[in-house]
Amino acid sequence: DFSLHDIDGNTVSLSNYQGKIVVLNFFATWCGPCIAEIPDFVEVCNQYKDRSVQFVGVSLDSDMGALKQFISENKMNYPVLMDDGNVSNIWNIEFIPTTYILDRNGNILTSRVGQIAKADLVNLIEDNI
């Protein structure tokens, strides 16, 4: 589990989503592959919002203003948290984007490094829902 601040300054814990499948995506606003996969994440999030699937973004950015603008421009419809530098280290994030699929108890089911194609994202969710 970890707790980070969202863009409004609220503290959000990963354990808040226990009981749901969690798609945990580490990204940054300056990362090309991250930018490319965000529209698919938004669409798939909409597709699964009523099926106990929760998307959570963890931004490695340090500029809150740029992050807020990025979220707005990309119509991100899921919580985005600001990494404090520790979480990405604990999760061994060496490359972004990196995405984890967590089960309803918060256990890691699978992970992917690099951009995920929409069909692959859907398959990962369907395989674990």
mmCIF file of C-alpha atoms in Angstrom:
data_model
loop_
_atom_site.group_PDB
_atom_site.id
_atom_site.type_symbol
_atom_site.label_atom_id
_atom_site.label_comp_id
_atom_site.label_asym_id
_atom_site.label_seq_id
_atom_site.Cartn_x
_atom_site.Cartn_y
_atom_site.Cartn_z
ATOM 1 C CA ASP A 1 0.000 0.000 0.000
ATOM 2 C CA PHE A 2 1.015 3.619 -0.413
ATOM 3 C CA SER A 3 -0.502 7.058 0.046
ATOM 4 C CA LEU A 4 0.103 10.019 -2.249
ATOM 5 C CA HIS A 5 -1.516 13.377 -2.932
ATOM 6 C CA ASP A 6 -3.874 13.904 -5.836
ATOM 7 C CA ILE A 7 -3.846 17.132 -7.863
ATOM 8 C CA ASP A 8 -6.212 18.750 -5.348
ATOM 9 C CA GLY A 9 -3.912 17.988 -2.419
ATOM 10 C CA ASN A 10 -6.033 15.156 -1.021
ATOM 11 C CA THR A 11 -4.260 12.094 0.343
ATOM 12 C CA VAL A 12 -5.256 8.944 -1.528
ATOM 13 C CA SER A 13 -4.200 5.448 -0.512
ATOM 14 C CA LEU A 14 -3.996 2.501 -2.868
ATOM 15 C CA SER A 15 -5.917 0.514 -0.247
ATOM 16 C CA ASN A 16 -8.905 2.831 -0.858
ATOM 17 C CA TYR A 17 -9.553 0.675 -3.928
ATOM 18 C CA GLN A 18 -9.469 -2.703 -2.191
ATOM 19 C CA GLY A 19 -12.242 -4.880 -3.583
ATOM 20 C CA LYS A 20 -11.618 -3.637 -7.122
ATOM 21 C CA ILE A 21 -9.273 -4.664 -9.897
ATOM 22 C CA VAL A 22 -6.760 -1.790 -10.086
ATOM 23 C CA VAL A 23 -4.956 -0.657 -13.223
ATOM 24 C CA LEU A 24 -1.987 1.250 -11.765
ATOM 25 C CA ASN A 25 -0.133 3.297 -14.369
ATOM 26 C CA PHE A 26 3.156 5.105 -13.726
ATOM 27 C CA PHE A 27 3.616 7.869 -16.302
ATOM 28 C CA ALA A 28 4.886 11.395 -16.973
ATOM 29 C CA THR A 29 3.565 14.271 -19.075
ATOM 30 C CA TRP A 30 6.812 14.433 -21.066
ATOM 31 C CA CYS A 31 6.838 10.716 -21.981
ATOM 32 C CA GLY A 32 5.787 10.047 -25.596
ATOM 33 C CA PRO A 33 4.535 6.464 -25.113
ATOM 34 C CA CYS A 34 2.677 7.584 -21.967
ATOM 35 C CA ILE A 35 0.905 10.320 -23.910
ATOM 36 C CA ALA A 36 0.033 7.865 -26.681
ATOM 37 C CA GLU A 37 -1.656 5.358 -24.359
ATOM 38 C CA ILE A 38 -3.688 7.826 -22.248
ATOM 39 C CA PRO A 39 -6.649 8.040 -24.702
ATOM 40 C CA ASP A 40 -6.987 4.243 -24.580
ATOM 41 C CA PHE A 41 -6.820 4.288 -20.773
ATOM 42 C CA VAL A 42 -9.601 6.909 -20.681
ATOM 43 C CA GLU A 43 -11.764 4.867 -23.054
ATOM 44 C CA VAL A 44 -11.178 1.532 -21.301
ATOM 45 C CA CYS A 45 -11.767 3.200 -17.918
ATOM 46 C CA ASN A 46 -15.202 4.293 -19.168
ATOM 47 C CA GLN A 47 -15.865 0.803 -20.495
ATOM 48 C CA TYR A 48 -15.144 -0.870 -17.123
ATOM 49 C CA LYS A 49 -16.218 1.782 -14.600
ATOM 50 C CA ASP A 50 -19.305 -0.220 -13.617
ATOM 51 C CA ARG A 51 -17.418 -3.512 -13.324
ATOM 52 C CA SER A 52 -15.295 -2.847 -10.227
ATOM 53 C CA VAL A 53 -12.218 -1.809 -12.194
ATOM 54 C CA GLN A 54 -10.348 1.277 -10.961
ATOM 55 C CA PHE A 55 -7.676 3.084 -12.962
ATOM 56 C CA VAL A 56 -5.077 5.057 -10.977
ATOM 57 C CA GLY A 57 -2.310 7.142 -12.500
ATOM 58 C CA VAL A 58 0.916 7.956 -10.675
ATOM 59 C CA SER A 59 2.702 10.893 -12.246
ATOM 60 C CA LEU A 60 6.468 11.195 -11.990
ATOM 61 C CA ASP A 61 6.209 14.899 -12.826
ATOM 62 C CA SER A 62 7.294 17.588 -10.393
ATOM 63 C CA ASP A 63 5.348 20.489 -11.964
ATOM 64 C CA MET A 64 1.792 20.413 -10.597
ATOM 65 C CA GLY A 65 0.607 23.101 -13.026
ATOM 66 C CA ALA A 66 1.806 21.153 -16.053
ATOM 67 C CA LEU A 67 0.232 17.985 -14.675
ATOM 68 C CA LYS A 68 -3.147 19.647 -14.094
ATOM 69 C CA GLN A 69 -3.088 21.013 -17.646
ATOM 70 C CA PHE A 70 -2.145 17.590 -19.022
ATOM 71 C CA ILE A 71 -4.999 15.899 -17.134
ATOM 72 C CA SER A 72 -7.472 18.472 -18.454
ATOM 73 C CA GLU A 73 -6.219 18.335 -22.052
ATOM 74 C CA ASN A 74 -6.300 14.530 -22.092
ATOM 75 C CA LYS A 75 -9.678 14.311 -20.315
ATOM 76 C CA MET A 76 -8.251 11.852 -17.794
ATOM 77 C CA ASN A 77 -11.261 10.424 -15.962
ATOM 78 C CA TYR A 78 -9.475 8.600 -13.159
ATOM 79 C CA PRO A 79 -7.455 9.648 -10.106
ATOM 80 C CA VAL A 80 -3.945 10.908 -10.788
ATOM 81 C CA LEU A 81 -1.492 11.017 -7.900
ATOM 82 C CA MET A 82 1.863 12.792 -7.647
ATOM 83 C CA ASP A 83 4.787 10.490 -6.886
ATOM 84 C CA ASP A 84 6.818 11.660 -3.908
ATOM 85 C CA GLY A 85 9.933 9.929 -5.272
ATOM 86 C CA ASN A 86 9.590 7.031 -2.875
ATOM 87 C CA VAL A 87 6.695 5.132 -4.437
ATOM 88 C CA SER A 88 8.333 4.765 -7.847
ATOM 89 C CA ASN A 89 11.489 3.507 -6.098
ATOM 90 C CA ILE A 90 9.580 0.999 -3.975
ATOM 91 C CA TRP A 91 7.751 -0.259 -7.073
ATOM 92 C CA ASN A 92 11.091 -0.446 -8.974
ATOM 93 C CA ILE A 93 9.955 1.832 -11.784
ATOM 94 C CA GLU A 94 12.900 2.036 -14.173
ATOM 95 C CA PHE A 95 11.009 2.867 -17.368
ATOM 96 C CA ILE A 96 7.730 4.594 -18.074
ATOM 97 C CA PRO A 97 5.055 3.923 -18.779
ATOM 98 C CA THR A 98 4.834 0.936 -16.441
ATOM 99 C CA THR A 99 1.423 -0.519 -15.671
ATOM 100 C CA TYR A 100 0.408 -2.999 -12.990
ATOM 101 C CA ILE A 101 -2.829 -4.939 -12.745
ATOM 102 C CA LEU A 102 -3.727 -5.606 -9.103
ATOM 103 C CA ASP A 103 -6.325 -8.057 -7.844
ATOM 104 C CA ARG A 104 -9.166 -7.137 -5.489
ATOM 105 C CA ASN A 105 -6.838 -7.624 -2.488
ATOM 106 C CA GLY A 106 -4.066 -5.411 -3.882
ATOM 107 C CA ASN A 107 -1.794 -8.246 -5.024
ATOM 108 C CA ILE A 108 0.110 -7.786 -8.278
ATOM 109 C CA LEU A 109 -1.344 -10.002 -10.999
ATOM 110 C CA THR A 110 0.808 -8.788 -13.866
ATOM 111 C CA SER A 111 2.799 -5.815 -15.082
ATOM 112 C CA ARG A 112 3.787 -4.293 -18.378
ATOM 113 C CA VAL A 113 6.650 -1.962 -19.202
ATOM 114 C CA GLY A 114 6.063 0.305 -22.177
ATOM 115 C CA GLN A 115 2.991 1.424 -24.029
ATOM 116 C CA ILE A 116 0.077 -1.008 -23.901
ATOM 117 C CA ALA A 117 -2.138 -1.432 -26.933
ATOM 118 C CA LYS A 118 -5.830 -0.992 -26.148
ATOM 119 C CA ALA A 119 -6.656 -4.615 -27.036
ATOM 120 C CA ASP A 120 -3.892 -5.860 -24.721
ATOM 121 C CA LEU A 121 -5.154 -3.649 -21.887
ATOM 122 C CA VAL A 122 -8.682 -5.018 -22.320
ATOM 123 C CA ASN A 123 -7.344 -8.592 -22.394
ATOM 124 C CA LEU A 124 -5.338 -8.039 -19.198
ATOM 125 C CA ILE A 125 -8.452 -6.752 -17.450
ATOM 126 C CA GLU A 126 -10.712 -9.482 -18.833
ATOM 127 C CA ASP A 127 -8.238 -12.183 -17.826
ATOM 128 C CA ASN A 128 -8.336 -10.962 -14.236
ATOM 129 C CA ILE A 129 -11.823 -9.560 -13.670
#
